[in-house]
Amino acid sequence: MVRRRQGALLSSFSIDRASATPVYRQLEEQIRSAILKGDLQRGVRLPSSRILAAELGLARPTVVQVLEALQFEGYLEARQGAGTFVAHDIPKALPTFDLHSTQASVDNIQLAGLSRIGTSIQSVPAGLGAATYAPFLPNFPAFDAFPWANWRKCWTSPGANTASDMGYSDPAGFLPLRRCIAQYLGLQRGDACDPDQIIITSGAHAAFSFAAMLLADPGDKVWLENPGPVAVRNLFKVLGLDVVDIGSDNEGMMVADAIGKAPDARLVFAMPSRQHPLGTTMSLPRRLALLSWAQSRAAWIIEDDYDSEFRYVGRPLASIRSIDTAGRVIYVGTFSKALYPAIRIGYLVLPPQLVGVFRDLSSLVSRSVPVEMQAALARFIDGGHFVTHLRRTRELYAERSAAFLHIARQELGEHVEMSAPTSGMNVLAWLKPGVDDRRIHATAESAGVRSYPLSDYGGGSLARGGLLLGFTGVSAERMREPLARLGDVLDQQALSR
């Protein structure tokens, strides 16, 4: 039982260690519920993380993770030197109902009468799902540097949300936004295109889905780097494609090996700007070799321009699409990294001959991304806010990358090997051979440190494990403590071997 010490009375909190719900989730939900019901009033001070941890019998890092997550959601606020308080501006809650969870039983139901795709979906994990923030969650942007005031003005500026914005939109997307994207690509990426070649999608993953559905049939081979993005691998499998694992080295995709393995592939998924999760950049000779093969075989290349906005050393290489003379490249971009994941706006840049069929599929499958979101983003780009934000975050991320590496090398010692990233939002920390990265990931998560294990990205077993750690969402001043916790996890693992 938690008594009244230096803060609010939280005597109703309890942890059920026999529950399938993780202990951090139980505590998080109980604090959130107490705030929404008014049991914890606005402005009330909470006990310290040390006291909460001691009286609930939890590890202090677990409690710190919960408090940080609720701060991020807006339920709590930290005041330097004073403690943690219930926020004055509490997020509005949806109506609550007395519902009984059926998740466990639903997960175990074997459905009959599903299509081939429906049956396939049951055999692969759908994806990462919603992720509770904690350091060092990969691909998490710096919300502390986001220009919220300018973004809100773009939603509420004169002329916003007109009657035309409330109707059905062009299935290709809001034309002013497509014009802004075309101008941005031409000026910032040296990749000129016509706005009519652009299709707006609900994030990059929807763009991948469109391309795979329209350009390959079940049984067709598709090249995919291993390790590579697990959600893309699962998408291709569900659509019935034959995924061919391709190696990757410090020059990116090993094109010659891929041609030797599957010269008749119909589709290629390439991440030339920054391969995920390895972080390598595809060399120009390999880009040219890939294009030459695709042109000779009438194959298609899906170019995921992953993390191209954040490059810290030198100038980015031109996209593959910009040097494609035969119209074999489908370029995919997204705003989820440069702005924030929940924006769910991505786009395709298509060869002219494919625009019509992609537009028709968009009309059939999704109709359009919400127009008011597209219109706000168009105003944000047109007003110069997007490029300004990119410039500032690029500088900030370079600073945070350097700080992360400096502190990590002190706190993690010889347990990991890391190289300074030349681009992107994450660092890959290679573990020693034989160390189980999934086990380290799970133990670190219990200590309030987030990561993605490299093994989750592999089509099969990998020779060596690692942890993907995001450095962009954590200020340099707040990196040392969670890195020290990760160091403790690695120390304990080393002692147990």
Coordinates of C-alpha atoms in Angstrom, one line a residue:
M1 CA 0.0 0.0 0.0
V2 CA 1.3 3.5 -0.9
R3 CA 0.9 6.0 2.0
R4 CA 0.7 9.8 1.9
R5 CA 4.4 10.9 1.6
Q6 CA 5.4 14.1 -0.1
G7 CA 2.5 13.8 -2.5
A8 CA -0.9 12.4 -3.4
L9 CA -2.6 9.5 -1.6
L10 CA -2.3 6.6 -4.0
S11 CA -3.5 3.8 -1.7
S12 CA -5.8 2.2 -4.3
F13 CA -2.8 1.2 -6.5
S14 CA -2.0 -2.5 -6.6
I15 CA 0.1 -4.7 -8.9
D16 CA -1.1 -8.1 -9.9
R17 CA 2.0 -10.1 -10.7
A18 CA -0.1 -13.1 -11.9
S19 CA -1.7 -10.9 -14.6
A20 CA -0.7 -11.3 -18.2
T21 CA -0.6 -7.4 -18.4
P22 CA 3.0 -6.2 -17.8
V23 CA 3.5 -4.5 -14.4
Y24 CA 4.5 -1.2 -16.0
R25 CA 1.2 -1.2 -18.0
Q26 CA -0.8 -1.9 -14.9
L27 CA 0.7 1.1 -13.1
E28 CA 0.4 3.3 -16.1
E29 CA -3.3 2.5 -16.5
Q30 CA -4.1 3.0 -12.8
I31 CA -2.5 6.4 -12.6
R32 CA -4.1 7.5 -15.9
S33 CA -7.5 6.3 -14.7
A34 CA -7.1 8.0 -11.3
I35 CA -6.4 11.3 -13.1
L36 CA -9.3 11.0 -15.5
K37 CA -11.8 10.0 -12.7
G38 CA -10.6 12.9 -10.6
D39 CA -9.1 10.8 -7.8
L40 CA -5.9 12.6 -8.5
Q41 CA -6.7 16.3 -8.9
R42 CA -5.0 18.8 -11.2
G43 CA -1.8 20.2 -9.7
V44 CA -1.4 17.4 -7.1
R45 CA 2.1 16.2 -6.5
L46 CA 2.9 12.6 -6.8
P47 CA 5.3 10.6 -4.6
S48 CA 8.8 10.3 -5.9
S49 CA 9.7 7.4 -8.2
R50 CA 11.8 6.0 -5.3
I51 CA 8.9 6.0 -2.9
L52 CA 6.5 4.6 -5.5
A53 CA 8.9 1.8 -6.4
A54 CA 9.6 0.9 -2.8
E55 CA 6.0 0.7 -1.7
L56 CA 4.7 -1.1 -4.8
G57 CA 7.7 -3.5 -4.9
L58 CA 8.7 -2.4 -8.4
A59 CA 12.1 -1.6 -9.9
R60 CA 12.6 2.2 -9.8
P61 CA 13.4 2.3 -13.6
T62 CA 10.0 0.7 -14.3
V63 CA 8.3 3.5 -12.3
V64 CA 10.4 6.1 -14.1
Q65 CA 9.4 4.7 -17.4
V66 CA 5.7 4.9 -16.4
L67 CA 6.0 8.5 -15.2
E68 CA 7.9 9.6 -18.4
A69 CA 5.2 8.0 -20.6
L70 CA 2.4 9.8 -18.8
Q71 CA 4.4 13.1 -19.0
F72 CA 4.7 12.5 -22.8
E73 CA 0.9 11.9 -23.0
G74 CA 0.2 15.1 -21.1
Y75 CA -1.2 13.7 -17.9
L76 CA 1.8 14.6 -15.7
E77 CA 4.3 17.4 -15.7
A78 CA 7.8 17.5 -14.1
R79 CA 9.0 20.6 -12.4
Q80 CA 12.7 20.9 -11.8
G81 CA 13.6 20.6 -8.2
A82 CA 9.9 20.2 -7.1
G83 CA 8.8 16.8 -8.4
T84 CA 6.1 15.3 -10.6
F85 CA 2.6 16.8 -10.6
V86 CA -0.7 16.1 -12.3
A87 CA -1.0 18.4 -15.3
H88 CA -3.4 21.3 -15.2
D89 CA -4.4 20.8 -18.8
I90 CA -5.4 17.1 -18.8
P91 CA -6.1 15.5 -22.2
K92 CA -9.8 14.8 -22.7
A93 CA -10.7 11.2 -22.3
L94 CA -13.1 9.2 -24.4
P95 CA -16.3 7.9 -22.7
T96 CA -15.5 4.8 -20.7
F97 CA -17.6 1.6 -20.6
D98 CA -17.5 -1.5 -18.5
L99 CA -15.9 -3.7 -21.0
H100 CA -14.4 -7.2 -20.5
S101 CA -11.3 -7.9 -22.4
T102 CA -11.6 -10.7 -25.0
Q103 CA -8.1 -10.2 -26.4
A104 CA -6.8 -13.6 -25.2
S105 CA -9.7 -15.5 -26.6
V106 CA -9.8 -13.6 -29.9
D107 CA -6.1 -14.2 -30.4
N108 CA -6.6 -18.0 -30.1
I109 CA -9.6 -18.3 -32.4
Q110 CA -8.9 -20.2 -35.6
L111 CA -11.2 -18.7 -38.2
A112 CA -12.7 -20.7 -41.0
G113 CA -13.7 -19.4 -44.5
L114 CA -11.0 -16.8 -44.8
S115 CA -9.4 -15.9 -48.1
R116 CA -5.8 -16.9 -48.9
I117 CA -4.7 -13.4 -47.7
G118 CA -6.8 -13.7 -44.5
T119 CA -5.3 -17.1 -43.8
S120 CA -1.7 -15.8 -44.5
I121 CA -2.2 -12.8 -42.1
Q122 CA -2.8 -15.2 -39.2
S123 CA 0.6 -16.8 -39.8
V124 CA 2.7 -13.6 -39.6
P125 CA 2.9 -10.8 -37.0
A126 CA 1.1 -7.8 -38.2
G127 CA 3.7 -5.3 -37.1
L128 CA 5.0 -3.3 -34.2
G129 CA 1.7 -1.8 -33.2
A130 CA 1.4 1.2 -30.8
A131 CA 4.7 1.8 -28.9
T132 CA 4.8 3.4 -25.4
Y133 CA 7.7 5.9 -25.4
A134 CA 10.8 5.3 -23.4
P135 CA 14.4 6.0 -24.2
F136 CA 15.7 4.9 -26.8
L137 CA 12.7 4.0 -28.9
P138 CA 13.9 3.9 -32.5
N139 CA 12.6 6.4 -35.1
F140 CA 11.2 8.7 -32.4
P141 CA 11.5 12.3 -33.4
A142 CA 12.4 15.3 -31.2
F143 CA 9.0 16.5 -30.1
D144 CA 10.7 19.1 -27.9
A145 CA 12.0 20.7 -31.1
F146 CA 8.7 20.5 -33.1
P147 CA 7.2 23.9 -34.1
W148 CA 3.9 23.3 -32.6
A149 CA 2.7 26.9 -32.8
N150 CA 3.3 27.1 -36.6
W151 CA 1.7 23.7 -37.1
R152 CA -1.5 24.8 -35.2
K153 CA -1.6 28.0 -37.3
C154 CA -1.6 25.9 -40.4
W155 CA -4.7 24.1 -39.2
T156 CA -6.5 27.2 -38.2
S157 CA -5.3 29.8 -40.7
P158 CA -7.9 31.8 -42.8
G159 CA -9.3 29.6 -45.5
A160 CA -8.6 26.3 -43.6
N161 CA -11.2 23.6 -43.6
T162 CA -13.4 25.1 -46.3
A163 CA -16.5 23.3 -47.7
S164 CA -14.3 21.8 -50.5
D165 CA -11.9 20.4 -47.8
M166 CA -14.9 18.5 -46.3
G167 CA -15.9 16.6 -49.4
Y168 CA -14.5 13.6 -51.2
S169 CA -11.0 14.4 -52.4
D170 CA -9.1 13.6 -55.6
P171 CA -7.9 9.9 -55.0
A172 CA -4.4 11.0 -56.1
G173 CA -4.4 13.5 -53.2
F174 CA -4.8 17.2 -52.5
L175 CA -3.3 19.0 -55.4
P176 CA -1.7 21.9 -53.5
L177 CA 0.1 19.3 -51.3
R178 CA 1.3 17.4 -54.4
R179 CA 2.6 20.6 -55.8
C180 CA 4.5 21.3 -52.6
I181 CA 6.0 17.8 -52.6
A182 CA 7.1 18.1 -56.2
Q183 CA 8.8 21.5 -55.5
Y184 CA 10.5 20.1 -52.4
L185 CA 11.9 17.1 -54.2
G186 CA 13.1 19.3 -57.0
L187 CA 14.8 21.8 -54.8
Q188 CA 16.0 19.7 -51.9
R189 CA 16.6 16.3 -53.5
G190 CA 17.4 17.3 -57.1
D191 CA 14.7 15.0 -58.2
A192 CA 12.3 16.9 -60.4
C193 CA 8.8 15.5 -61.1
D194 CA 5.4 16.6 -62.1
P195 CA 2.7 16.9 -59.4
D196 CA 0.5 14.6 -61.5
Q197 CA 3.1 11.8 -60.9
I198 CA 2.5 11.9 -57.2
I199 CA -0.1 9.8 -55.3
I200 CA -0.7 10.7 -51.6
T201 CA -1.1 7.6 -49.4
S202 CA -1.8 6.8 -45.7
G203 CA 1.9 6.5 -44.8
A204 CA 4.7 4.7 -46.6
H205 CA 3.4 1.3 -45.8
A206 CA 0.3 1.9 -47.8
A207 CA 2.5 3.0 -50.7
F208 CA 4.4 -0.3 -50.5
S209 CA 1.1 -2.2 -50.5
F210 CA -0.1 -0.4 -53.6
A211 CA 3.1 -1.1 -55.5
A212 CA 3.2 -4.8 -54.5
M213 CA -0.5 -5.3 -55.4
L214 CA -0.2 -3.7 -58.8
L215 CA 3.3 -4.8 -60.0
A216 CA 3.6 -8.4 -58.8
D217 CA 1.5 -11.6 -58.8
P218 CA 1.5 -14.4 -56.2
G219 CA 4.5 -16.5 -56.7
D220 CA 6.6 -13.7 -58.2
K221 CA 10.1 -13.2 -56.7
V222 CA 10.9 -10.1 -54.8
W223 CA 14.4 -9.1 -53.6
L224 CA 14.6 -7.9 -50.0
E225 CA 17.7 -7.3 -47.9
N226 CA 18.3 -9.5 -44.9
P227 CA 18.2 -8.1 -42.3
G228 CA 15.5 -5.7 -43.5
P229 CA 12.2 -4.2 -42.5
V230 CA 10.0 -6.9 -41.0
A231 CA 6.7 -5.3 -41.8
V232 CA 7.6 -5.1 -45.5
R233 CA 8.7 -8.8 -45.4
N234 CA 5.4 -9.8 -43.8
L235 CA 3.4 -7.7 -46.3
F236 CA 5.1 -9.4 -49.3
K237 CA 4.5 -12.9 -47.7
V238 CA 0.8 -12.2 -47.1
L239 CA 0.4 -11.1 -50.8
G240 CA 1.9 -14.4 -51.8
L241 CA 5.2 -13.1 -53.1
D242 CA 8.4 -15.3 -53.0
V243 CA 10.8 -13.2 -50.8
V244 CA 14.4 -13.8 -51.8
D245 CA 16.8 -12.8 -49.0
I246 CA 19.7 -10.6 -50.3
G247 CA 22.8 -9.8 -48.4
S248 CA 24.0 -6.2 -47.6
D249 CA 27.5 -4.9 -46.9
N250 CA 29.0 -1.5 -46.5
E251 CA 28.0 -0.6 -50.1
G252 CA 24.4 -1.6 -49.5
M253 CA 22.5 -4.2 -51.4
M254 CA 24.7 -6.9 -52.9
V255 CA 23.2 -6.6 -56.4
A256 CA 25.5 -9.1 -58.2
D257 CA 24.7 -11.7 -55.6
A258 CA 21.0 -10.9 -56.0
I259 CA 21.1 -11.4 -59.8
G260 CA 22.9 -14.7 -59.2
K261 CA 20.2 -15.8 -56.8
A262 CA 17.0 -14.7 -58.6
P263 CA 17.7 -13.1 -62.0
D264 CA 14.0 -13.4 -62.9
A265 CA 12.7 -11.4 -59.9
R266 CA 9.7 -9.2 -60.6
L267 CA 10.2 -6.7 -57.9
V268 CA 13.0 -5.2 -55.7
F269 CA 12.6 -3.4 -52.4
A270 CA 15.6 -1.0 -52.0
M271 CA 16.5 1.4 -49.3
P272 CA 19.5 3.2 -51.0
S273 CA 19.6 6.4 -48.8
R274 CA 19.8 4.5 -45.5
Q275 CA 19.2 0.8 -45.2
H276 CA 17.1 -0.2 -42.2
P277 CA 18.2 -1.5 -39.8
L278 CA 21.9 -1.6 -40.8
G279 CA 22.2 2.1 -41.6
T280 CA 24.4 1.7 -44.8
T281 CA 24.1 3.7 -48.0
M282 CA 24.0 2.1 -51.4
S283 CA 27.0 3.1 -53.5
L284 CA 26.5 4.7 -56.9
P285 CA 28.0 1.7 -58.8
R286 CA 25.4 -0.6 -57.2
R287 CA 22.6 1.8 -57.9
L288 CA 23.6 1.8 -61.6
A289 CA 23.9 -1.9 -61.6
L290 CA 20.5 -2.3 -60.1
L291 CA 18.9 0.0 -62.6
S292 CA 20.7 -1.7 -65.5
W293 CA 19.4 -5.1 -64.4
A294 CA 15.8 -3.8 -63.9
Q295 CA 15.7 -2.2 -67.3
S296 CA 17.0 -5.4 -69.0
R297 CA 14.5 -7.6 -67.2
A298 CA 11.5 -5.2 -67.1
A299 CA 11.5 -5.5 -63.3
W300 CA 10.3 -2.9 -60.9
I301 CA 12.2 -1.2 -58.1
I302 CA 10.4 0.2 -55.0
E303 CA 12.7 2.9 -53.7
D304 CA 12.1 3.6 -50.1
D305 CA 13.9 6.9 -49.5
Y306 CA 14.3 6.1 -45.8
D307 CA 15.8 8.8 -43.6
S308 CA 17.1 10.8 -46.6
E309 CA 16.3 14.1 -44.8
F310 CA 18.8 13.4 -42.0
R311 CA 22.3 13.2 -43.3
Y312 CA 25.2 14.5 -41.2
V313 CA 28.3 13.8 -43.3
G314 CA 28.6 15.0 -46.9
R315 CA 25.8 15.4 -49.4
P316 CA 23.2 12.7 -50.1
L317 CA 23.5 10.7 -53.3
A318 CA 20.9 11.2 -55.9
S319 CA 17.9 9.0 -55.6
I320 CA 17.7 6.0 -57.9
R321 CA 14.5 7.5 -59.5
S322 CA 16.4 10.6 -60.5
I323 CA 18.8 8.6 -62.7
D324 CA 16.2 6.2 -64.0
T325 CA 15.8 6.7 -67.8
A326 CA 13.5 3.8 -68.4
G327 CA 10.7 4.4 -65.9
R328 CA 11.3 1.3 -63.7
V329 CA 11.4 3.0 -60.3
I330 CA 8.6 3.7 -57.9
Y331 CA 9.7 6.2 -55.3
V332 CA 8.2 6.3 -51.8
G333 CA 8.5 9.1 -49.3
T334 CA 6.9 9.8 -45.9
F335 CA 6.5 12.6 -43.4
S336 CA 6.5 10.3 -40.4
K337 CA 10.2 10.7 -39.6
A338 CA 10.6 14.3 -40.4
L339 CA 7.4 15.4 -38.6
Y340 CA 5.8 12.7 -36.4
P341 CA 4.6 9.1 -36.9
A342 CA 0.9 9.7 -36.3
I343 CA 0.7 12.1 -39.3
R344 CA 0.2 9.1 -41.6
I345 CA 1.0 10.8 -44.8
G346 CA 3.2 9.2 -47.4
Y347 CA 3.5 9.5 -51.1
L348 CA 4.4 7.7 -54.3
V349 CA 6.3 9.3 -57.3
L350 CA 5.4 7.2 -60.3
P351 CA 6.6 6.7 -63.9
P352 CA 3.9 8.4 -66.0
Q353 CA 2.6 5.1 -67.4
L354 CA 1.7 3.9 -63.9
V355 CA -0.2 7.0 -62.7
G356 CA -3.6 6.0 -64.0
V357 CA -3.7 2.5 -62.5
F358 CA -2.3 3.6 -59.1
R359 CA -4.9 6.4 -59.0
D360 CA -7.7 3.9 -59.7
L361 CA -6.4 1.6 -56.9
S362 CA -6.3 4.5 -54.5
S363 CA -9.9 5.3 -55.4
L364 CA -11.0 1.7 -54.8
V365 CA -9.1 0.9 -51.7
S366 CA -8.7 4.1 -49.6
R367 CA -10.3 6.9 -51.5
S368 CA -8.0 9.5 -49.9
V369 CA -6.1 10.6 -46.9
P370 CA -8.2 13.1 -44.8
V371 CA -8.1 16.3 -46.8
E372 CA -7.8 18.7 -43.8
M373 CA -4.6 17.0 -42.8
Q374 CA -3.3 17.2 -46.3
A375 CA -4.3 20.9 -46.5
A376 CA -2.6 21.7 -43.2
L377 CA 0.6 20.0 -44.3
A378 CA 0.5 21.9 -47.7
R379 CA 0.3 25.2 -45.8
F380 CA 3.1 24.1 -43.5
I381 CA 5.4 23.3 -46.4
D382 CA 4.4 26.3 -48.5
G383 CA 5.0 28.6 -45.5
G384 CA 8.7 27.5 -45.3
H385 CA 8.2 25.8 -41.9
F386 CA 9.0 22.3 -43.1
V387 CA 12.4 23.1 -44.6
T388 CA 13.2 25.3 -41.5
H389 CA 12.3 22.4 -39.2
L390 CA 14.4 20.0 -41.2
R391 CA 17.4 22.2 -41.0
R392 CA 17.1 22.7 -37.3
T393 CA 16.4 19.0 -36.5
R394 CA 19.3 18.0 -38.8
E395 CA 21.6 20.1 -36.6
L396 CA 20.0 18.9 -33.4
Y397 CA 20.2 15.2 -34.4
A398 CA 23.9 15.5 -35.3
E399 CA 24.5 16.9 -31.8
R400 CA 22.4 14.2 -30.1
S401 CA 24.2 11.5 -32.2
A402 CA 27.6 12.7 -31.0
A403 CA 26.4 12.9 -27.4
F404 CA 24.8 9.5 -27.5
L405 CA 28.0 7.8 -28.8
H406 CA 30.2 9.6 -26.3
I407 CA 28.0 8.6 -23.3
A408 CA 27.2 5.1 -24.6
R409 CA 30.9 4.3 -25.0
Q410 CA 31.4 5.2 -21.3
E411 CA 28.3 3.4 -20.0
L412 CA 28.2 0.3 -22.2
G413 CA 31.9 -0.3 -22.4
E414 CA 33.1 -3.3 -24.4
H415 CA 29.7 -5.0 -24.4
V416 CA 28.8 -3.4 -27.8
E417 CA 30.4 -2.1 -31.0
M418 CA 29.0 1.1 -32.6
S419 CA 30.0 3.4 -35.4
A420 CA 29.0 7.0 -35.7
P421 CA 26.0 7.2 -37.9
T422 CA 26.4 9.4 -41.1
S423 CA 22.6 9.7 -41.3
G424 CA 19.3 8.7 -39.8
M425 CA 17.7 8.5 -36.3
N426 CA 19.2 5.3 -34.9
V427 CA 22.4 3.6 -33.9
L428 CA 23.0 -0.1 -34.3
A429 CA 24.8 -1.5 -31.3
W430 CA 26.4 -4.8 -32.2
L431 CA 26.5 -7.3 -29.3
K432 CA 29.2 -9.9 -28.8
P433 CA 28.8 -13.2 -30.7
G434 CA 26.5 -15.6 -28.9
V435 CA 24.6 -12.9 -27.0
D436 CA 20.9 -13.2 -27.3
D437 CA 19.7 -9.8 -28.5
R438 CA 16.0 -10.6 -27.8
R439 CA 16.8 -11.5 -24.2
I440 CA 18.8 -8.3 -23.7
H441 CA 15.9 -6.3 -25.4
A442 CA 13.3 -7.8 -23.0
T443 CA 15.4 -7.3 -19.9
A444 CA 16.2 -3.7 -20.9
E445 CA 12.6 -2.9 -21.6
S446 CA 11.7 -4.1 -18.0
A447 CA 14.3 -1.5 -16.9
G448 CA 12.6 1.3 -18.9
V449 CA 14.9 1.2 -21.9
R450 CA 13.5 0.7 -25.4
S451 CA 15.2 -0.9 -28.4
Y452 CA 14.6 -3.2 -31.3
P453 CA 16.5 -6.5 -31.4
L454 CA 18.3 -7.0 -34.7
S455 CA 17.1 -10.6 -34.8
D456 CA 13.6 -9.4 -35.4
Y457 CA 14.6 -8.0 -38.8
G458 CA 16.1 -11.3 -40.1
G459 CA 14.4 -13.7 -42.5
G460 CA 16.3 -16.4 -40.6
S461 CA 19.0 -16.7 -37.9
L462 CA 21.6 -14.0 -38.1
A463 CA 25.3 -14.5 -37.4
R464 CA 25.4 -11.8 -34.7
G465 CA 22.8 -10.0 -32.7
G466 CA 22.4 -6.3 -32.0
L467 CA 20.2 -3.6 -30.6
L468 CA 18.7 -0.7 -32.6
L469 CA 18.7 2.4 -30.4
G470 CA 17.1 5.7 -31.3
F471 CA 18.9 8.8 -30.2
T472 CA 16.8 11.6 -31.7
G473 CA 13.9 11.6 -29.1
V474 CA 16.1 12.1 -26.1
S475 CA 17.9 15.2 -25.1
A476 CA 21.7 14.9 -24.4
E477 CA 21.1 15.8 -20.7
R478 CA 18.8 12.8 -20.2
M479 CA 20.8 10.1 -22.0
R480 CA 23.2 9.0 -19.3
E481 CA 20.7 7.5 -16.8
P482 CA 18.9 5.1 -19.2
L483 CA 22.2 4.2 -20.9
A484 CA 23.6 3.3 -17.4
R485 CA 20.5 1.1 -16.9
L486 CA 21.3 -0.6 -20.2
G487 CA 24.9 -1.0 -19.1
D488 CA 23.7 -2.7 -15.9
V489 CA 21.6 -5.2 -18.0
L490 CA 24.6 -6.0 -20.2
D491 CA 26.9 -6.4 -17.1
Q492 CA 24.4 -8.8 -15.6
Q493 CA 24.2 -10.8 -18.8
A494 CA 28.0 -11.0 -19.1
L495 CA 28.2 -12.4 -15.5
S496 CA 25.6 -15.0 -16.2
R497 CA 27.4 -16.4 -19.3

